[in-house]
Short mmCIF file of C-alpha atoms (C1' of nucleotides) in Angstrom, two decimals:
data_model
loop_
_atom_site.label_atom_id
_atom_site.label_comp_id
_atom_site.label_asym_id
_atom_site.label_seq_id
_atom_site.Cartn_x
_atom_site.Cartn_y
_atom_site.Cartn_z
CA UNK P 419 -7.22 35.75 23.77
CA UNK P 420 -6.48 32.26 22.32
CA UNK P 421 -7.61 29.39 22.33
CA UNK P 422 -8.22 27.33 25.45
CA UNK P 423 -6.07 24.72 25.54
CA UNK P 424 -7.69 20.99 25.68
CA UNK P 425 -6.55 20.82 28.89
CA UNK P 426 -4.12 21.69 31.75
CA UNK P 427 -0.24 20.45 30.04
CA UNK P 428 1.42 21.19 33.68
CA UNK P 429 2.75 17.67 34.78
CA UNK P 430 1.28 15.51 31.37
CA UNK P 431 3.80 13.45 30.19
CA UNK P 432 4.56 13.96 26.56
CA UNK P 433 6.29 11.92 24.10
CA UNK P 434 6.19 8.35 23.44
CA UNK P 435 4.56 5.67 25.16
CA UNK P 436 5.28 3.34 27.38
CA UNK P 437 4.33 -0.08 27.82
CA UNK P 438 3.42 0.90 31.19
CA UNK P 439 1.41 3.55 30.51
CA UNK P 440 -0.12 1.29 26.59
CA UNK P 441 -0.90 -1.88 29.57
CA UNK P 442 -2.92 1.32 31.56
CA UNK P 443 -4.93 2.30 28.72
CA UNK P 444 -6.08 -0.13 27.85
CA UNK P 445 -7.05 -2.28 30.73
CA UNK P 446 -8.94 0.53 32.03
CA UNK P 447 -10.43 0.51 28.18
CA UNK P 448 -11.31 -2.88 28.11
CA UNK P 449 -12.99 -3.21 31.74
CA UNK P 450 -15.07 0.27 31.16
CA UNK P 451 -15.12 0.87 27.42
CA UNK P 452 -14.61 4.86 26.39
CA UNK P 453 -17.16 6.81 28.62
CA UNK P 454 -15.19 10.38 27.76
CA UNK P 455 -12.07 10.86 26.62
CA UNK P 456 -11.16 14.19 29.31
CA UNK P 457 -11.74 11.36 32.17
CA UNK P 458 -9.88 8.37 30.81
CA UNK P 459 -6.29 9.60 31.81
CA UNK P 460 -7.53 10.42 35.31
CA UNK P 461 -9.47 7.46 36.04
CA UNK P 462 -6.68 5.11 34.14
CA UNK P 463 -3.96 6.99 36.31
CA UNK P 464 -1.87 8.52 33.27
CA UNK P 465 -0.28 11.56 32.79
CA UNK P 466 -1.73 12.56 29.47
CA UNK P 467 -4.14 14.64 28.17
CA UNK P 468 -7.09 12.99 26.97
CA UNK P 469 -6.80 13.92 23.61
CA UNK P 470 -3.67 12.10 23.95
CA UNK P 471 -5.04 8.83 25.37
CA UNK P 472 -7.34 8.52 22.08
CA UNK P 473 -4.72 8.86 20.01
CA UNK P 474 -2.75 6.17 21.56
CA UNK P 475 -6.01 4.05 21.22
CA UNK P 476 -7.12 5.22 17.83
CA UNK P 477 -3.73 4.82 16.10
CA UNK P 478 -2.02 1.70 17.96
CA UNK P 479 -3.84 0.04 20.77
CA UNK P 480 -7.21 -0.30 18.77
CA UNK P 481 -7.94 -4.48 18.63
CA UNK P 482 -8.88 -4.39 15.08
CA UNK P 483 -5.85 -2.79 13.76
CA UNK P 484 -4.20 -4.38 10.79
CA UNK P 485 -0.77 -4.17 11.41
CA UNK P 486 2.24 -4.51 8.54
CA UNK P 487 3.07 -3.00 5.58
CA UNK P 488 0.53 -1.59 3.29
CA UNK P 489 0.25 -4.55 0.22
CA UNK P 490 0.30 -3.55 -3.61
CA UNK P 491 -2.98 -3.65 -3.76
CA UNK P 492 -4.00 -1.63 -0.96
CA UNK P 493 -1.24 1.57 -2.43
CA UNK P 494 -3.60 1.51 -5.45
CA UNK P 495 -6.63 1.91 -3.34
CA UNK P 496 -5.15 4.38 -1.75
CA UNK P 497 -4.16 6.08 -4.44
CA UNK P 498 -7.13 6.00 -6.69
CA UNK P 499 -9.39 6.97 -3.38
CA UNK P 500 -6.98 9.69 -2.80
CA UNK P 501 -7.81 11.17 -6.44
CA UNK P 502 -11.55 11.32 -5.75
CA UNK P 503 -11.53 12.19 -1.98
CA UNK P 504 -8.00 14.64 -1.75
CA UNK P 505 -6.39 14.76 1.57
CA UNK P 506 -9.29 13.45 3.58
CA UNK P 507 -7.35 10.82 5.21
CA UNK P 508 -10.34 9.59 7.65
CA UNK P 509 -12.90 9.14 4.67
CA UNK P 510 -10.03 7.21 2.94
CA UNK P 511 -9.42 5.58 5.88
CA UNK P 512 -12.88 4.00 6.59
CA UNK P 513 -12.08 1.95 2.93
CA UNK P 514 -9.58 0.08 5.13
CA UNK P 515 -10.48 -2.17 8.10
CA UNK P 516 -7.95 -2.22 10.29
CA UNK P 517 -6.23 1.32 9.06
CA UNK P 518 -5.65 4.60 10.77
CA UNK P 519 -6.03 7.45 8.56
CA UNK P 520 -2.77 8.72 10.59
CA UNK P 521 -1.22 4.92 9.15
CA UNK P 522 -2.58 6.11 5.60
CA UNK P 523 -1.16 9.62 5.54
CA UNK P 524 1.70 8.45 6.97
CA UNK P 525 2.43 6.33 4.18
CA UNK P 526 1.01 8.74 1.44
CA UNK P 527 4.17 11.43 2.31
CA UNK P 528 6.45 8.52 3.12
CA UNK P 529 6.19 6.29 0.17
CA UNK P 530 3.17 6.92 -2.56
CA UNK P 531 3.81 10.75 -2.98
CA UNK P 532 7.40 9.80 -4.02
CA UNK P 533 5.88 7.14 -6.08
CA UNK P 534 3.99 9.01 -8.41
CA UNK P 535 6.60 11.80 -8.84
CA UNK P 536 8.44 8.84 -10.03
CA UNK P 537 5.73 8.57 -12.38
CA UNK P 538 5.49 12.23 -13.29
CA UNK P 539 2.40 12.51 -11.73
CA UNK P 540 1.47 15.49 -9.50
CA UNK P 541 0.81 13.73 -5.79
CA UNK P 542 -2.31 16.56 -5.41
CA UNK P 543 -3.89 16.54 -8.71
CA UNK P 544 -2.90 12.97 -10.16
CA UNK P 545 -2.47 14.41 -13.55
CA UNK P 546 1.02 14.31 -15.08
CA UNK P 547 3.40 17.38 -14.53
CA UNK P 548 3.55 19.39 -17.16
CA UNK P 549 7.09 21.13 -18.43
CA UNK P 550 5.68 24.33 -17.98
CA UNK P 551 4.12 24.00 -14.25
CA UNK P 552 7.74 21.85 -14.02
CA UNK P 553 9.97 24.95 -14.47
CA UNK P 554 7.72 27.27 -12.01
CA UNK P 555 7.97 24.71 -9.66
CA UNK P 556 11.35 23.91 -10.22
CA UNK P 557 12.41 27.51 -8.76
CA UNK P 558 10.56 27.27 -5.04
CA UNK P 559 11.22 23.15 -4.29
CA UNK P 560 13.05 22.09 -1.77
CA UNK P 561 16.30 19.51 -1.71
CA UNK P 562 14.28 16.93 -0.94
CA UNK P 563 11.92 17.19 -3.85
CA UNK P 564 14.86 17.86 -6.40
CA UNK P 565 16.54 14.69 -5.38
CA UNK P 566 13.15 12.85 -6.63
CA UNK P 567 13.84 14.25 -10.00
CA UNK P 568 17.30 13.30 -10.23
CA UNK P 569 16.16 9.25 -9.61
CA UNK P 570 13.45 10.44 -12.41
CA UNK P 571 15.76 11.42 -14.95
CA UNK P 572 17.26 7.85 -14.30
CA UNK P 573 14.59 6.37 -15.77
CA UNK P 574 14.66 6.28 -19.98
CA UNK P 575 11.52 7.79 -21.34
CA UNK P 576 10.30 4.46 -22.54
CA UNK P 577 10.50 3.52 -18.60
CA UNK P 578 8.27 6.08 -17.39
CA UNK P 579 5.69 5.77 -19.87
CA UNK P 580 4.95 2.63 -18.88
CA UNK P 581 4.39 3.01 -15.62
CA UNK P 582 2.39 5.80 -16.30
CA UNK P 583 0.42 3.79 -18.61
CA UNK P 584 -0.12 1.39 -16.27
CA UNK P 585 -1.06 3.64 -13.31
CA UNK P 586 -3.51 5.09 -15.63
CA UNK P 587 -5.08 1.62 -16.73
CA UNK P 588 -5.11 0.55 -12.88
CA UNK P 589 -7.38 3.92 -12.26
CA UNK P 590 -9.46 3.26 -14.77
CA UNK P 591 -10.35 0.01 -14.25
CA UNK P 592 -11.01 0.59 -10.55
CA UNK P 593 -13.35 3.50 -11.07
CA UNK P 594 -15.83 1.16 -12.63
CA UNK P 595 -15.90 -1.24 -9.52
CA UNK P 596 -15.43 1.89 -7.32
CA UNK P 597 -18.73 3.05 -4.89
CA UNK P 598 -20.86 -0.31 -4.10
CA UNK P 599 -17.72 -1.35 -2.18
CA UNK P 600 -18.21 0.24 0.98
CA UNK P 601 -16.88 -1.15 4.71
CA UNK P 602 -19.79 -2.65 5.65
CA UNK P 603 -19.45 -5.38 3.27
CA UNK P 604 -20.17 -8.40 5.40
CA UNK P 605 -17.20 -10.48 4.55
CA UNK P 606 -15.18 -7.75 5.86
CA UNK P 607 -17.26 -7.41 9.15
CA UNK P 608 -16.80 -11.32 9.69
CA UNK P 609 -12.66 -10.49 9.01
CA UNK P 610 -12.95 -8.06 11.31
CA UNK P 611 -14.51 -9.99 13.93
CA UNK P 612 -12.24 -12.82 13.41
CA UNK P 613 -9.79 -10.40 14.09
CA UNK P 614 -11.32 -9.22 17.16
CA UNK P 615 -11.30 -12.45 18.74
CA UNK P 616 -7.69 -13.70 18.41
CA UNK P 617 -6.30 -10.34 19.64
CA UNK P 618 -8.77 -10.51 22.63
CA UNK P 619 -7.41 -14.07 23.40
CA UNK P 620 -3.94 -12.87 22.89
CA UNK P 621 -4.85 -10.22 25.33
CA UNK P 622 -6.11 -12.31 27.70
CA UNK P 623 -3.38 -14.46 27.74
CA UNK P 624 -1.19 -11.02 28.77
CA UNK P 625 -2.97 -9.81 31.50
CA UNK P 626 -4.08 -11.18 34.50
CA UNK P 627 -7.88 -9.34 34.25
CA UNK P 628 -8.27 -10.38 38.49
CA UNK P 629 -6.31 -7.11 39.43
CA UNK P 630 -8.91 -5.31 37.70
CA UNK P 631 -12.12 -6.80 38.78
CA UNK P 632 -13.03 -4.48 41.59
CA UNK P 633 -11.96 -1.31 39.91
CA UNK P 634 -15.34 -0.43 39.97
CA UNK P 635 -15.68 -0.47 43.65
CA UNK P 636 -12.09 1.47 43.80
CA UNK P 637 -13.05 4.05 41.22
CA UNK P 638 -16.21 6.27 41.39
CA UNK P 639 -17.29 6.45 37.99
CA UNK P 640 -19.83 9.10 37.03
CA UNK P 641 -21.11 7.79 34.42
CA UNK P 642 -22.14 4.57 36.39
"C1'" DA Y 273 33.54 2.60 14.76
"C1'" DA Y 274 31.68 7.13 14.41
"C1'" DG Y 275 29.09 10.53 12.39
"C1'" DC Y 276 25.69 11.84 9.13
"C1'" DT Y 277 21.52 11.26 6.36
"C1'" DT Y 278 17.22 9.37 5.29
"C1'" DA Y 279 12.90 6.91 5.84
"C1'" DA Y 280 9.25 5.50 8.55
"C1'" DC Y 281 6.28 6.09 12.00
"C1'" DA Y 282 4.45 8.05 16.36
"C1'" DA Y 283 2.74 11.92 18.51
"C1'" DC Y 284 1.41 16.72 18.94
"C1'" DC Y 285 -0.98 20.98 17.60
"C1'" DG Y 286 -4.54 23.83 16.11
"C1'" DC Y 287 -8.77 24.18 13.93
"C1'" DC Y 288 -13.54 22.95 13.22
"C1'" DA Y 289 -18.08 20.83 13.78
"C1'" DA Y 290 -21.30 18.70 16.76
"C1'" DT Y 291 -23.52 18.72 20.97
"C1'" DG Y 292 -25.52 20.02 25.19
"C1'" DA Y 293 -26.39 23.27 28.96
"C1'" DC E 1144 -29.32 31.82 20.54
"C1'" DT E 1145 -24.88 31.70 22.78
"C1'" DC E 1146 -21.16 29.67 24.74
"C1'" DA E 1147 -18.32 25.95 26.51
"C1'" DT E 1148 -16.88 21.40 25.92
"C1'" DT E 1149 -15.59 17.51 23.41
"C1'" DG E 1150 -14.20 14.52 19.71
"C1'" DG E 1151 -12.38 14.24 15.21
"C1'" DC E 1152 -9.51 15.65 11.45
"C1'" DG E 1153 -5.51 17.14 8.78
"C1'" DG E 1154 -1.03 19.25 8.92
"C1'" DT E 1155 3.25 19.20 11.00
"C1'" DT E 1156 6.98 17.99 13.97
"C1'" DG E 1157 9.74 14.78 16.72
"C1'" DT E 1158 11.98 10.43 17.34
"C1'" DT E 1159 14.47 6.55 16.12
"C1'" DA E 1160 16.29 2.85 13.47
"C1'" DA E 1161 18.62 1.69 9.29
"C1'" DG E 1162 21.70 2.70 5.75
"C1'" DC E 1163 25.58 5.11 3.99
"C1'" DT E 1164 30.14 7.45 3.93
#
DNA sequence: AAGCTTAACAACCGCCAATGA
DNA sequence: CTCATTGGCGGTTGTTAAGCT
């Protein structure tokens, strides 16, 4: 017997979302916050699962989400949080208002990971790949991987030291200031809430909120 | 212009821990 | 205590746009 699935697939729409079906979300969202995820789709009137619906939320529709490319700084963060916490992509996550720790990983296999085998670092361990672990490796990689090495062998030796020098100065000097910088600095809350506030206006601008004033009456809510 | 490849990102899947009945 | 349910997490796959030949 497996597992049982988190919930019934026949009829859910899969795939990517529509603005339809984003609008949906988070209207119903907004008027009656998150009272369980298994009931959102139902009570929203999507075909999706649930699990599906927070995603969506989580990952894209969120109002604090910092959208835009990840900044230099932020890829060192990253990077030097990454060497102390490993793959834990939510715990790296909550360093970075406004980031999904899908946005973060995301970007880790896209972009750093490449990165530091530019840099002859190891992406898992941070520590520079030796010749010997090099030649092991060198038999089970894939294309991909082997194409990174031929842009590295591009580089002059003088090149890649210097980066690497630099990467490890930028670690070190981080680690110091590392720890008493947590999320709930207040600064950050203020951003955040700055944040908040233009995207609800924006929002409010976009919908027109009277359709959805009497959901309540429309919609039995249990939870009510 | 067409076909192919690659990069970036969105979404799904399966597992696990927390929680409540 | 046990079991079912739920939310959260990390790994992986799918999709698509951009770049290249």
């Amino acid at each position: 017997m497996g597992r049982k699935p988190c919930c019934d697939k026949v009829g859910l729409k899969r795939g990517p979302w529509t603005i339809e079906e984003d609008h949906k979300l988070m209207n119903f969202i907004f008027n009656n916050g998150i009272p369980c995820w298994r009931h959102v789709p139902k009570l929203a009137g999507l075909l999706r699962c649930g699990k599906s619906c927070r995603l969506r939320w989580i990952n894209y529709l969120r109002p604090d989400l910092k959208r835009g490319c990840f900044t230099e700084s932020e890829e060192d963060e990253i990077i030097r949080l990454h060497s102390q916490l490993g793959n834990r992509w939510s715990k790296i996550a909550s360093h970075f208002p406004g980031r999904t720790d899908n946005e973060i990983k995301n970007h880790w296999n896209t972009r750093i990971r490449k990165k530091l085998k530019l840099l002859g670092l190891d992406p898992v361990t941070h520590k520079p790949v030796e010749n010997g672990e090099k030649n092991k490796q060198e038999e089970t990689k894939s294309e991909d991987v082997r194409k990174d090495d031929e842009i590295q062998t591009t580089l002059d030796g003088t090149e890649t030291d210097d980066l690497l020098n630099n990467y490890e100065i930028l670690c070190g000097s981080l680690d110091s200031s590392f720890s008493k910088e947590e999320s709930n600095n207040p600064s950050m809350a203020t951003q955040e809430e700055d944040c908040l506030k233009q995207w609800v206006d924006c929002v409010d601008s976009f919908f027109s909120w009277d359709n959805f004033i009497h959901l309540e009456e429309q919609i039995p809510f249990p939870w009510l």
